[in-house]
């Protein structure tokens, strides 16, 4: 089976900042690839390459086994790759339904099909466990978690083959985080390839099939679930020995 | 055990029954409508002629040629950009039309087509430069503004030896073109210029495009956040280029109305209009930062302009007072817009 997406030794620099170097990974249909790493490790940079926001400077990006260079996010979307970005999720001044369908507006004749748009938005959000008061309100008036859910619901709705989520659960409550993970699992079971970025190994481990660990722009390793347990994952994410030291220190100050 | 209260389906219990005011306040044009009512009432009381049919026709006419471009500028501003060249563009297009039909003997319709193409090309160039360089449109279109101003004077002087082109009336095709752009129609015994119709059409088209089409959705999006728009697949550059081109097209319409009505054009005409367009759009609820505003609002902004400018004439006041009025109006609008925006947005960070 050829992977939906594969990266081979990709690198990306922002001016003089080397954000990513020599990272390889695969995204298979029906599997969840988790990307883990510290702040600034290059996780968002990697998925921006996958989503067509940035072009990689070195290495290869393959879709269905063929090398491509996405010319724009539209290009990626047209190939069924939908992304929830950490920092590029929604336009605050626009209403919820306008945001939801932004870039993929439903039309009847030359005009927007506003009735359908509102209805689909409401239903998709209800699916996320968000019971919105009013889909006409500007997204800026929503809570951080609600806003995040709008972006996730949109990606789940439009992601035809690959779903990329950059820290989707960071701002969410326990119930919504659970629902998002359930959607991730559901998308995987429908045969989508999912890329999930998170800082929380307890979110990553239950749904993940493969774990890519990044540190300072390089891959520390890429493990199959069978090769690594949740403790080991946590230990590697936190930098192993440093964590033990920290635990010791914290115990010390605790009365 | 406490009984579980059944949730009433349908309305959300967290949604306070909203009053009419609450529902109206987030609409960008509400402030302008209130302002228009006040200005209208004021001059109706202060002067006799303001409400006379001829008076009404005069201030509507004044508002109309301002409004046509203001509406397009409003869309551009919602899309997050400015166009300082829109004012001189009204003169440039008039000059192109006039030179081609009076000096080269072109049929007026062909001359109009040529000046339209000229306008669209300059508009597209504005847009292309802005999206290509990523420079603020303020600077880029300031450059176009100066360049056009220089061209207007330089070319006119070269061709005619003076700074004006006249004699449109004798040009072939003047009658039919004049009918479309510069005739008058009778309503209840008063003659109204057809520019008012163009103004209403421009407003209606812009409003429908903005609120009811996919392109309109993109306009709000690219002004609200270009980066987010791009990430979700909106063609940001194309949207902006189209907006600049449409603005130049609106300026062409007004240039054509002017040249056919007055049959002559001064090479230094149109300077300063660019700010009037922007002011009308801001009075109409457009945010200077983009992403919020309305076409109807800009049309009402132009109406306020027309009413005040002519009202001051009818009241026999010095026209200096108009500038004072304008300044106060603009400041009030910006303050109101800011408050409205905060209400509409209430962004939590
Ligand atoms: N547009 C940019 N211009 C310059 N440097 C950038 C840019 N975007 C990211 N970087 C740098 O690249 C590095 C990787 O950033 P990236 O956003 O990929 O990290 P991340 O792993 O997503 O971190 P976090 O967990 O905090 O989201 C950082 O050092 C960051 O400062
Ligand atoms: Mg990140």
Coordinates of C-alpha atoms and ligand atoms in Angstrom, one line a residue:
Chain A
X1 CA 0.0 0.0 0.0
X2 CA 1.5 3.4 -1.0
X3 CA 1.1 6.0 1.8
X4 CA -1.3 8.9 1.3
X5 CA 1.5 11.3 2.2
X6 CA 5.1 10.7 2.7
X7 CA 7.9 13.1 3.5
X8 CA 11.5 12.1 2.9
X9 CA 14.2 14.2 4.6
X10 CA 12.2 17.5 4.4
X11 CA 13.7 20.7 5.6
X12 CA 12.4 24.2 5.9
X13 CA 14.2 27.4 6.9
X14 CA 12.7 30.8 7.7
X15 CA 15.5 33.1 6.7
X16 CA 18.3 32.1 8.9
X17 CA 16.2 30.0 11.3
X18 CA 16.3 26.3 10.5
X19 CA 12.9 25.2 11.6
X20 CA 13.0 21.7 10.2
X21 CA 15.7 19.4 8.9
X22 CA 15.8 15.9 7.5
X23 CA 12.5 14.7 8.8
X24 CA 10.9 11.6 7.3
X25 CA 7.4 10.3 8.0
X26 CA 4.5 8.6 6.4
X27 CA 0.7 9.0 6.7
X28 CA -1.2 5.9 5.8
X29 CA -4.9 5.6 5.0
X30 CA -6.7 4.4 8.1
X31 CA -3.9 5.3 10.5
X32 CA -3.1 8.1 12.9
X33 CA 0.3 9.6 12.8
X34 CA 1.1 11.6 15.9
X35 CA 3.7 14.3 15.9
X36 CA 5.1 15.1 19.3
X37 CA 7.8 17.5 20.6
X38 CA 8.7 20.5 22.6
X39 CA 7.6 24.1 21.9
X40 CA 9.4 25.3 18.8
X41 CA 10.4 21.8 17.8
X42 CA 9.0 22.4 14.3
X43 CA 5.7 20.5 14.5
X44 CA 3.6 23.3 13.0
X45 CA 6.3 23.9 10.4
X46 CA 6.0 20.3 9.3
X47 CA 2.3 20.3 9.0
X48 CA 2.4 23.7 7.2
X49 CA 4.5 21.9 4.6
X50 CA 2.0 19.1 4.4
X51 CA -0.9 21.6 4.1
X52 CA 0.7 23.7 1.3
X53 CA 1.1 26.8 3.5
X54 CA 4.9 26.7 3.1
X55 CA 7.0 25.0 0.5
X56 CA 9.8 22.8 1.8
X57 CA 13.4 23.8 0.9
X58 CA 14.9 20.3 0.9
X59 CA 13.7 16.7 0.7
X60 CA 10.7 15.4 -0.9
X61 CA 6.9 15.4 -0.4
X62 CA 5.0 12.6 -2.0
X63 CA 1.3 12.3 -2.4
X64 CA 0.1 8.8 -3.4
X65 CA 3.7 8.0 -4.1
X66 CA 4.3 10.8 -6.5
X67 CA 6.5 13.8 -5.6
X68 CA 4.6 17.1 -5.5
X69 CA 5.0 20.7 -4.5
X70 CA 1.8 22.2 -3.3
X71 CA 1.5 25.7 -4.9
X72 CA -1.0 26.8 -2.2
X73 CA -3.3 25.5 0.5
X74 CA -6.0 25.3 -2.1
X75 CA -3.9 22.8 -4.0
X76 CA -3.6 20.6 -0.9
X77 CA -7.3 21.0 -0.2
X78 CA -8.2 20.0 -3.7
X79 CA -6.3 16.7 -3.0
X80 CA -8.4 16.1 0.0
X81 CA -5.9 17.3 2.6
X82 CA -7.7 19.5 5.3
X83 CA -5.9 21.1 8.1
X84 CA -6.6 22.8 11.4
X85 CA -3.8 25.2 12.0
X86 CA -2.8 26.3 15.5
X87 CA -2.5 29.9 14.5
X88 CA -4.5 30.2 11.2
X89 CA -7.8 28.8 12.2
X90 CA -10.6 31.4 11.8
X91 CA -11.4 35.0 10.9
X92 CA -12.7 36.5 14.1
X93 CA -14.9 39.2 12.6
X94 CA -16.8 36.8 10.4
X95 CA -19.8 34.8 11.5
X96 CA -19.6 31.1 12.5
X97 CA -21.2 29.8 9.3
X98 CA -19.2 32.1 7.0
X99 CA -16.0 30.8 8.7
X100 CA -17.1 27.2 8.5
X101 CA -17.6 27.3 4.7
X102 CA -14.9 29.8 3.9
X103 CA -13.1 28.7 0.8
X104 CA -15.7 26.0 0.0
X105 CA -19.0 27.9 0.0
X106 CA -22.1 26.1 -1.0
X107 CA -24.0 27.8 -3.8
X108 CA -27.3 27.8 -5.4
X109 CA -26.9 29.4 -8.8
X110 CA -24.6 32.3 -8.4
X111 CA -25.5 32.9 -4.8
X112 CA -24.5 31.5 -1.5
X113 CA -26.9 28.8 -0.2
X114 CA -27.1 30.5 3.2
X115 CA -29.9 28.3 4.6
X116 CA -27.9 25.1 3.9
X117 CA -24.7 26.6 5.1
X118 CA -26.2 27.6 8.5
X119 CA -27.9 24.2 8.9
X120 CA -24.8 22.2 8.0
X121 CA -22.7 24.3 10.4
X122 CA -25.1 23.9 13.2
X123 CA -25.2 20.1 12.7
X124 CA -21.4 19.7 12.3
X125 CA -20.9 21.7 15.5
X126 CA -23.5 19.8 17.4
X127 CA -21.5 16.7 16.4
X128 CA -18.5 18.2 18.1
X129 CA -20.5 18.6 21.2
X130 CA -20.8 22.4 20.7
X131 CA -24.4 23.5 20.9
X132 CA -24.0 27.0 19.5
X133 CA -26.4 29.7 20.5
X134 CA -26.4 31.3 17.1
X135 CA -24.3 30.5 14.0
X136 CA -24.7 34.2 12.9
X137 CA -22.5 35.5 15.7
X138 CA -18.9 36.5 14.9
X139 CA -16.4 33.8 15.7
X140 CA -14.5 36.3 17.8
X141 CA -17.3 36.2 20.3
X142 CA -16.9 32.5 20.9
X143 CA -14.7 31.0 23.6
X144 CA -11.3 29.8 22.6
X145 CA -12.4 26.2 22.8
X146 CA -15.6 26.8 20.8
X147 CA -13.5 28.6 18.1
X148 CA -11.1 25.6 18.0
X149 CA -14.2 23.3 17.5
X150 CA -15.4 25.4 14.6
X151 CA -12.0 24.9 12.9
X152 CA -12.0 21.2 13.7
X153 CA -15.6 20.6 12.6
X154 CA -14.7 22.3 9.3
X155 CA -11.7 20.2 8.7
X156 CA -13.6 17.0 9.6
X157 CA -16.3 18.1 7.2
X158 CA -14.1 18.9 4.3
X159 CA -11.1 16.5 4.8
X160 CA -11.7 13.9 2.2
X161 CA -8.6 11.9 2.5
X162 CA -6.2 13.4 5.0
X163 CA -7.0 15.3 8.2
X164 CA -4.2 17.3 9.9
X165 CA -4.8 18.7 13.4
X166 CA -2.3 21.0 15.1
X167 CA -2.9 20.8 18.8
X168 CA -6.6 20.4 18.5
X169 CA -7.2 19.6 22.1
X170 CA -5.1 22.3 23.6
X171 CA -7.9 24.7 24.5
X172 CA -10.6 22.1 25.0
X173 CA -12.5 20.9 28.0
X174 CA -12.4 17.2 29.0
X175 CA -15.7 16.4 27.2
X176 CA -14.8 18.3 24.0
X177 CA -11.3 16.8 23.9
X178 CA -12.8 13.4 24.2
X179 CA -15.2 14.2 21.3
X180 CA -12.4 15.4 19.2
X181 CA -10.4 12.3 19.8
X182 CA -13.5 10.2 19.0
X183 CA -13.8 12.1 15.7
X184 CA -10.1 11.4 15.0
X185 CA -10.8 7.7 15.6
X186 CA -13.9 7.9 13.5
X187 CA -12.0 9.5 10.6
X188 CA -9.3 6.9 10.9
X189 CA -12.0 4.1 10.7
X190 CA -13.5 5.7 7.6
X191 CA -10.1 5.2 6.0
X192 CA -8.7 8.7 6.3
X193 CA -5.1 9.4 7.1
X194 CA -4.8 11.5 10.2
X195 CA -1.9 13.6 11.5
X196 CA -2.4 14.6 15.1
X197 CA -0.1 17.1 16.9
X198 CA -0.4 17.2 20.6
X199 CA 1.6 17.8 23.8
X200 CA -0.5 15.3 25.6
X201 CA 0.8 11.7 25.4
X202 CA -2.4 10.5 27.0
X203 CA -4.3 12.0 24.1
X204 CA -1.9 10.7 21.5
X205 CA -1.3 7.2 22.7
X206 CA -4.8 5.8 22.6
X207 CA -5.6 6.9 19.0
X208 CA -2.1 6.9 17.5
X209 CA -0.6 4.2 15.3
X210 CA 2.8 5.8 14.8
X211 CA 4.7 8.5 16.8
X212 CA 7.1 10.9 15.3
X213 CA 9.2 12.7 17.9
X214 CA 10.7 16.1 16.9
X215 CA 13.3 18.0 18.7
X216 CA 14.8 21.3 17.6
X217 CA 13.8 20.7 14.0
X218 CA 15.1 17.1 13.8
X219 CA 13.4 13.8 14.1
X220 CA 14.3 12.0 17.3
X221 CA 12.6 8.9 16.1
X222 CA 9.5 7.5 14.5
X223 CA 8.0 4.6 16.5
X224 CA 5.2 2.2 15.8
X225 CA 2.8 1.7 18.6
X226 CA 4.0 -1.8 19.1
X227 CA 7.5 -0.5 19.8
X228 CA 6.8 2.0 22.4
X229 CA 4.6 2.3 25.6
X230 CA 2.9 5.4 26.9
X231 CA 5.5 5.8 29.7
X232 CA 8.4 5.6 27.3
X233 CA 6.7 8.1 25.0
X234 CA 6.2 10.5 27.9
X235 CA 9.7 10.1 29.0
X236 CA 11.1 10.7 25.5
X237 CA 8.9 13.8 25.0
X238 CA 9.9 15.4 28.2
X239 CA 13.6 14.6 27.6
X240 CA 14.0 11.5 29.8
X241 CA 16.4 12.3 32.6
X242 CA 15.4 15.9 32.8
X243 CA 11.9 14.8 33.8
X244 CA 13.1 12.6 36.6
X245 CA 15.2 15.4 37.9
X246 CA 12.2 17.8 37.7
X247 CA 10.0 15.3 39.5
X248 CA 12.6 15.1 42.2
X249 CA 12.9 18.8 42.5
X250 CA 9.1 19.4 42.7
X251 CA 8.8 16.7 45.4
X252 CA 11.4 18.6 47.3
X253 CA 9.5 21.9 47.4
X254 CA 6.2 20.2 48.2
X255 CA 5.5 20.4 52.0
Chain B
X1 CA -33.9 13.1 43.9
X2 CA -34.4 16.4 42.1
X3 CA -36.4 16.0 39.0
X4 CA -34.5 16.6 35.8
X5 CA -35.7 19.7 34.1
X6 CA -36.5 18.9 30.5
X7 CA -34.7 21.2 28.1
X8 CA -36.9 23.2 25.9
X9 CA -35.8 22.3 22.4
X10 CA -35.4 24.9 19.7
X11 CA -34.4 28.2 21.4
X12 CA -31.2 28.1 23.4
X13 CA -31.7 28.9 27.1
X14 CA -28.5 30.9 27.1
X15 CA -29.8 33.3 24.4
X16 CA -31.4 36.3 26.1
X17 CA -34.4 37.5 24.2
X18 CA -32.7 40.2 22.1
X19 CA -34.4 43.5 21.6
X20 CA -34.5 45.3 18.2
X21 CA -31.7 47.5 19.3
X22 CA -29.4 44.6 20.1
X23 CA -30.0 43.0 16.8
X24 CA -29.4 46.2 14.9
X25 CA -26.4 47.5 16.7
X26 CA -23.9 45.1 15.1
X27 CA -24.9 46.1 11.6
X28 CA -22.2 48.4 10.3
X29 CA -24.6 50.8 8.5
X30 CA -26.8 51.7 11.4
X31 CA -24.7 54.6 12.7
X32 CA -24.7 56.1 9.2
X33 CA -28.4 55.8 8.9
X34 CA -29.0 57.6 12.2
X35 CA -26.5 60.3 11.1
X36 CA -28.3 60.7 7.8
X37 CA -31.6 61.1 9.6
X38 CA -30.1 63.8 11.8
X39 CA -28.5 65.7 8.9
X40 CA -31.7 65.5 6.9
X41 CA -33.9 66.7 9.7
X42 CA -31.5 69.5 10.5
X43 CA -31.3 71.0 7.1
X44 CA -35.0 70.4 6.5
X45 CA -35.7 72.7 9.4
X46 CA -33.0 75.2 8.8
X47 CA -33.5 75.9 5.1
X48 CA -36.5 76.1 2.9
X49 CA -34.9 74.9 -0.4
X50 CA -33.5 71.7 1.1
X51 CA -36.8 69.9 0.9
X52 CA -38.0 71.5 -2.4
X53 CA -38.0 69.0 -5.3
X54 CA -35.1 70.8 -7.1
X55 CA -33.2 70.9 -3.8
X56 CA -33.6 67.2 -3.3
X57 CA -32.5 66.5 -6.9
X58 CA -29.4 68.6 -6.2
X59 CA -28.2 66.9 -3.1
X60 CA -29.1 63.5 -4.5
X61 CA -27.0 64.3 -7.5
X62 CA -24.1 65.4 -5.4
X63 CA -24.3 62.2 -3.4
X64 CA -24.6 60.0 -6.4
X65 CA -21.3 60.6 -8.2
X66 CA -19.6 60.4 -4.8
X67 CA -21.5 57.3 -3.9
X68 CA -20.8 55.2 -7.0
X69 CA -17.1 55.1 -6.2
X70 CA -17.5 55.2 -2.4
X71 CA -19.4 51.9 -2.6
X72 CA -16.6 50.3 -4.5
X73 CA -14.0 51.8 -2.2
X74 CA -16.0 50.3 0.7
X75 CA -15.7 46.8 -0.7
X76 CA -12.0 47.4 -1.2
X77 CA -11.6 48.6 2.4
X78 CA -13.5 45.6 3.7
X79 CA -11.0 43.6 1.7
X80 CA -8.3 45.4 3.7
X81 CA -6.9 47.8 1.2
X82 CA -7.0 51.5 0.2
X83 CA -7.0 53.2 -3.2
X84 CA -5.8 56.8 -3.2
X85 CA -5.8 56.9 -7.0
X86 CA -9.6 56.5 -7.3
X87 CA -10.1 60.3 -7.3
X88 CA -7.8 61.3 -10.1
X89 CA -8.9 58.2 -11.9
X90 CA -12.3 59.9 -12.5
X91 CA -10.4 62.7 -14.3
X92 CA -8.0 60.4 -16.1
X93 CA -10.8 58.3 -17.6
X94 CA -12.7 61.5 -18.6
X95 CA -9.6 62.8 -20.2
X96 CA -9.0 59.6 -22.2
X97 CA -12.6 59.6 -23.4
X98 CA -12.4 63.3 -24.3
X99 CA -9.1 63.2 -26.1
X100 CA -10.0 60.2 -28.1
X101 CA -13.4 61.5 -29.2
X102 CA -12.6 65.2 -29.7
X103 CA -9.0 65.0 -31.0
X104 CA -9.0 61.7 -32.8
X105 CA -12.6 61.8 -33.8
X106 CA -13.5 58.4 -32.2
X107 CA -17.1 57.5 -31.7
X108 CA -17.8 58.3 -28.0
X109 CA -18.7 54.7 -27.3
X110 CA -15.4 53.4 -28.5
X111 CA -13.7 56.2 -26.5
X112 CA -15.6 55.1 -23.5
X113 CA -14.6 51.5 -24.0
X114 CA -11.0 52.5 -24.4
X115 CA -11.0 54.6 -21.2
X116 CA -12.7 51.7 -19.4
X117 CA -9.9 49.3 -20.5
X118 CA -7.4 52.0 -19.3
X119 CA -9.1 52.2 -15.9
X120 CA -9.3 48.4 -15.5
X121 CA -5.7 48.1 -16.5
X122 CA -4.5 50.7 -13.9
X123 CA -6.8 49.1 -11.3
X124 CA -5.3 45.6 -12.0
X125 CA -1.8 47.1 -11.9
X126 CA -2.6 48.6 -8.5
X127 CA -3.8 45.3 -7.2
X128 CA -1.0 43.4 -8.8
X129 CA 1.6 45.7 -7.3
X130 CA 0.0 45.4 -3.8
X131 CA -0.3 41.6 -3.7
X132 CA 3.0 41.1 -5.5
X133 CA 5.1 43.4 -3.2
X134 CA 3.1 43.0 0.0
X135 CA 3.6 46.8 0.4
X136 CA 0.8 48.8 2.1
X137 CA -1.8 49.8 -0.6
X138 CA -1.6 53.3 0.9
X139 CA 1.9 53.7 -0.5
X140 CA 1.4 51.9 -3.8
X141 CA -1.8 53.8 -4.7
X142 CA -0.2 57.0 -3.6
X143 CA 2.3 56.3 -6.3
X144 CA -0.4 55.7 -8.9
X145 CA -2.2 58.8 -7.7
X146 CA 0.9 61.0 -8.3
X147 CA 1.7 59.3 -11.6
X148 CA -1.9 59.7 -12.9
X149 CA -2.0 63.3 -11.8
X150 CA 1.2 64.0 -13.7
X151 CA 0.0 62.1 -16.7
X152 CA -3.3 64.0 -16.7
X153 CA -1.6 67.4 -16.8
X154 CA 1.3 66.4 -19.0
X155 CA -0.6 64.6 -21.7
X156 CA -3.4 67.2 -21.7
X157 CA -0.9 70.0 -22.2
X158 CA 0.9 68.1 -24.9
X159 CA -2.3 67.4 -26.8
X160 CA -4.2 70.6 -26.4
X161 CA -1.7 73.1 -25.2
X162 CA -4.0 73.9 -22.3
X163 CA -5.1 72.1 -19.2
X164 CA -8.6 71.2 -20.3
X165 CA -10.3 69.2 -23.0
X166 CA -13.7 70.3 -24.3
X167 CA -16.0 70.0 -27.2
X168 CA -17.5 66.6 -26.4
X169 CA -20.9 67.7 -27.7
X170 CA -19.7 67.6 -31.3
X171 CA -18.3 64.1 -31.0
X172 CA -20.0 61.3 -32.9
X173 CA -22.2 59.1 -30.6
X174 CA -22.5 61.9 -28.0
X175 CA -26.3 61.8 -28.0
X176 CA -26.7 58.1 -27.2
X177 CA -23.8 58.0 -24.7
X178 CA -25.1 61.1 -23.0
X179 CA -28.5 59.6 -22.7
X180 CA -27.1 56.6 -20.8
X181 CA -24.7 58.5 -18.5
X182 CA -25.8 62.0 -18.2
X183 CA -29.5 62.5 -19.0
X184 CA -32.2 63.4 -16.6
X185 CA -35.5 61.7 -15.9
X186 CA -38.7 63.2 -14.6
X187 CA -40.3 62.2 -11.4
X188 CA -43.3 64.1 -10.1
X189 CA -42.5 67.1 -12.3
X190 CA -38.9 67.4 -11.2
X191 CA -35.9 66.4 -13.3
X192 CA -33.4 64.1 -11.6
X193 CA -30.0 63.2 -13.1
X194 CA -29.6 59.6 -14.2
X195 CA -26.5 59.4 -12.1
X196 CA -28.8 58.7 -9.2
X197 CA -29.9 55.5 -10.9
X198 CA -26.3 54.5 -11.4
X199 CA -25.7 55.1 -7.7
X200 CA -28.6 53.0 -6.6
X201 CA -27.6 50.2 -9.1
X202 CA -24.0 50.3 -7.9
X203 CA -25.1 50.1 -4.3
X204 CA -27.5 47.2 -4.9
X205 CA -25.0 45.2 -6.9
X206 CA -22.2 45.8 -4.4
X207 CA -24.4 44.8 -1.5
X208 CA -25.7 41.6 -3.1
X209 CA -22.2 40.6 -4.2
X210 CA -20.9 41.3 -0.7
X211 CA -23.5 39.5 1.3
X212 CA -24.9 36.9 -1.0
X213 CA -22.0 35.6 -3.1
X214 CA -18.9 33.5 -2.5
X215 CA -16.8 36.4 -3.7
X216 CA -18.3 38.6 -1.0
X217 CA -17.4 36.0 1.6
X218 CA -13.9 36.1 0.3
X219 CA -13.8 40.0 0.5
X220 CA -14.7 39.8 4.2
X221 CA -12.2 37.1 4.7
X222 CA -9.2 38.6 3.0
X223 CA -9.8 41.8 4.9
X224 CA -10.3 40.0 8.2
X225 CA -7.2 37.9 7.9
X226 CA -5.4 37.3 4.7
X227 CA -3.2 34.5 6.2
X228 CA -6.2 32.5 7.5
X229 CA -8.0 33.0 4.2
X230 CA -5.1 31.6 2.3
X231 CA -4.8 28.7 4.6
X232 CA -8.4 27.7 4.0
X233 CA -8.0 28.0 0.2
X234 CA -9.4 31.5 -0.6
X235 CA -7.6 33.0 -3.6
X236 CA -6.5 36.1 -1.7
X237 CA -4.5 37.7 -4.4
X238 CA -7.2 37.3 -7.1
X239 CA -9.8 38.7 -4.7
X240 CA -7.7 41.8 -4.0
X241 CA -6.9 42.4 -7.6
X242 CA -10.6 42.2 -8.5
X243 CA -11.4 44.7 -5.8
X244 CA -8.8 47.2 -7.1
X245 CA -10.0 46.7 -10.6
X246 CA -13.7 47.2 -9.6
X247 CA -12.8 50.4 -7.8
X248 CA -11.1 51.7 -10.9
X249 CA -14.1 50.7 -12.9
X250 CA -16.4 52.7 -10.6
X251 CA -14.1 55.7 -11.0
X252 CA -14.5 55.2 -14.8
X253 CA -18.3 55.3 -14.5
X254 CA -18.1 58.6 -12.6
X255 CA -15.5 60.0 -15.0
X256 CA -17.9 59.1 -17.9
X257 CA -20.9 60.7 -16.2
X258 CA -18.9 63.9 -15.7
X259 CA -17.4 64.2 -19.1
X260 CA -20.7 63.6 -20.8
X261 CA -22.6 65.9 -18.5
X262 CA -20.1 68.9 -18.5
X263 CA -18.7 68.1 -22.0
X264 CA -15.3 69.3 -20.9
X265 CA -12.8 68.2 -18.3
X266 CA -10.0 69.9 -16.4
X267 CA -6.7 68.1 -16.2
X268 CA -6.5 68.8 -12.4
X269 CA -9.9 67.5 -11.6
X270 CA -10.6 64.8 -9.1
X271 CA -7.8 65.5 -6.7
X272 CA -9.0 65.2 -3.1
X273 CA -11.9 63.0 -4.1
X274 CA -10.1 59.9 -3.0
X275 CA -10.4 61.0 0.6
X276 CA -14.0 61.8 0.2
X277 CA -14.6 58.2 -1.0
X278 CA -12.8 56.8 2.0
X279 CA -14.5 59.2 4.4
X280 CA -17.9 58.2 3.0
X281 CA -17.0 54.5 3.4
X282 CA -15.8 55.1 7.0
X283 CA -18.9 57.1 7.9
X284 CA -20.8 54.1 6.4
X285 CA -19.2 51.8 8.9
X286 CA -16.1 50.4 7.2
X287 CA -13.3 49.7 9.5
X288 CA -9.9 51.1 8.5
X289 CA -8.4 47.8 9.4
X290 CA -10.6 45.8 7.0
X291 CA -12.9 42.9 7.4
X292 CA -16.0 44.8 8.4
X293 CA -18.3 47.3 6.7
X294 CA -21.2 47.6 4.3
X295 CA -21.9 48.8 0.8
X296 CA -25.2 50.3 1.8
X297 CA -23.4 52.1 4.6
X298 CA -21.0 53.7 2.2
X299 CA -23.9 54.8 0.0
X300 CA -25.5 56.4 3.0
X301 CA -22.2 58.0 3.9
X302 CA -22.2 59.6 0.5
X303 CA -25.8 60.7 1.0
X304 CA -24.7 62.5 4.3
X305 CA -21.9 64.1 2.3
X306 CA -24.3 65.4 -0.4
X307 CA -26.9 66.6 2.0
X308 CA -24.4 68.5 4.2
X309 CA -22.6 70.0 1.3
X310 CA -25.7 71.3 -0.4
X311 CA -27.5 72.1 2.8
X312 CA -24.7 74.4 3.8
X313 CA -25.1 76.2 0.5
X314 CA -28.8 76.5 0.9
X315 CA -28.4 77.9 4.4
X316 CA -26.1 80.6 2.9
X317 CA -23.2 79.6 5.1
X318 CA -19.6 79.8 4.1
X319 CA -18.5 76.5 2.6
X320 CA -15.7 76.5 5.1
X321 CA -18.2 75.1 7.6
X322 CA -18.5 72.0 5.5
X323 CA -14.9 71.0 6.3
X324 CA -15.6 71.4 10.0
X325 CA -18.8 69.3 9.6
X326 CA -16.8 66.7 7.7
X327 CA -14.1 66.5 10.4
X328 CA -16.6 66.1 13.2
X329 CA -18.6 63.6 11.2
X330 CA -15.6 61.5 10.5
X331 CA -14.4 61.5 14.1
X332 CA -17.8 60.6 15.3
X333 CA -18.1 57.8 12.8
X334 CA -14.7 56.3 13.7
X335 CA -15.6 56.4 17.4
X336 CA -19.0 54.8 16.8
X337 CA -17.4 52.2 14.5
X338 CA -14.8 51.3 17.0
X339 CA -17.5 50.8 19.7
X340 CA -19.7 48.7 17.3
X341 CA -16.7 46.6 16.2
X342 CA -15.9 45.8 19.8
X343 CA -19.4 44.8 20.4
X344 CA -19.5 42.7 17.3
X345 CA -16.2 41.2 17.9
X346 CA -15.5 41.0 21.6
X347 CA -12.4 39.0 20.8
X348 CA -11.0 37.0 23.7
X349 CA -7.4 36.4 23.5
Ligands
LIG1 N1 7.1 32.4 10.1 C1 8.2 32.2 10.8 N2 9.3 33.0 10.6 C2 10.5 32.7 11.3 N3 10.6 31.7 12.2 C3 9.6 30.9 12.4 C4 8.3 31.1 11.7 N4 7.5 30.1 12.1 C5 8.2 29.4 13.0 N5 9.4 29.8 13.1 C6 10.4 29.2 14.0 O1 10.6 27.9 13.7 C7 10.7 27.1 14.8 C8 9.7 26.0 14.8 O2 8.4 26.6 15.0 P1 7.0 25.7 15.0 O3 5.9 26.7 15.0 O4 7.1 24.7 13.9 O5 7.1 25.0 16.4 P2 6.1 24.0 17.1 O6 6.7 22.7 17.2 O7 4.8 24.0 16.4 O8 5.9 24.6 18.5 P3 4.6 24.7 19.5 O9 4.5 23.5 20.2 O10 4.9 25.9 20.4 O11 3.4 25.0 18.6 C9 10.6 28.0 16.0 O12 11.9 28.2 16.5 C10 10.0 29.2 15.5 O13 10.5 30.4 16.1
LIG2 MG1 2.9 24.6 16.8

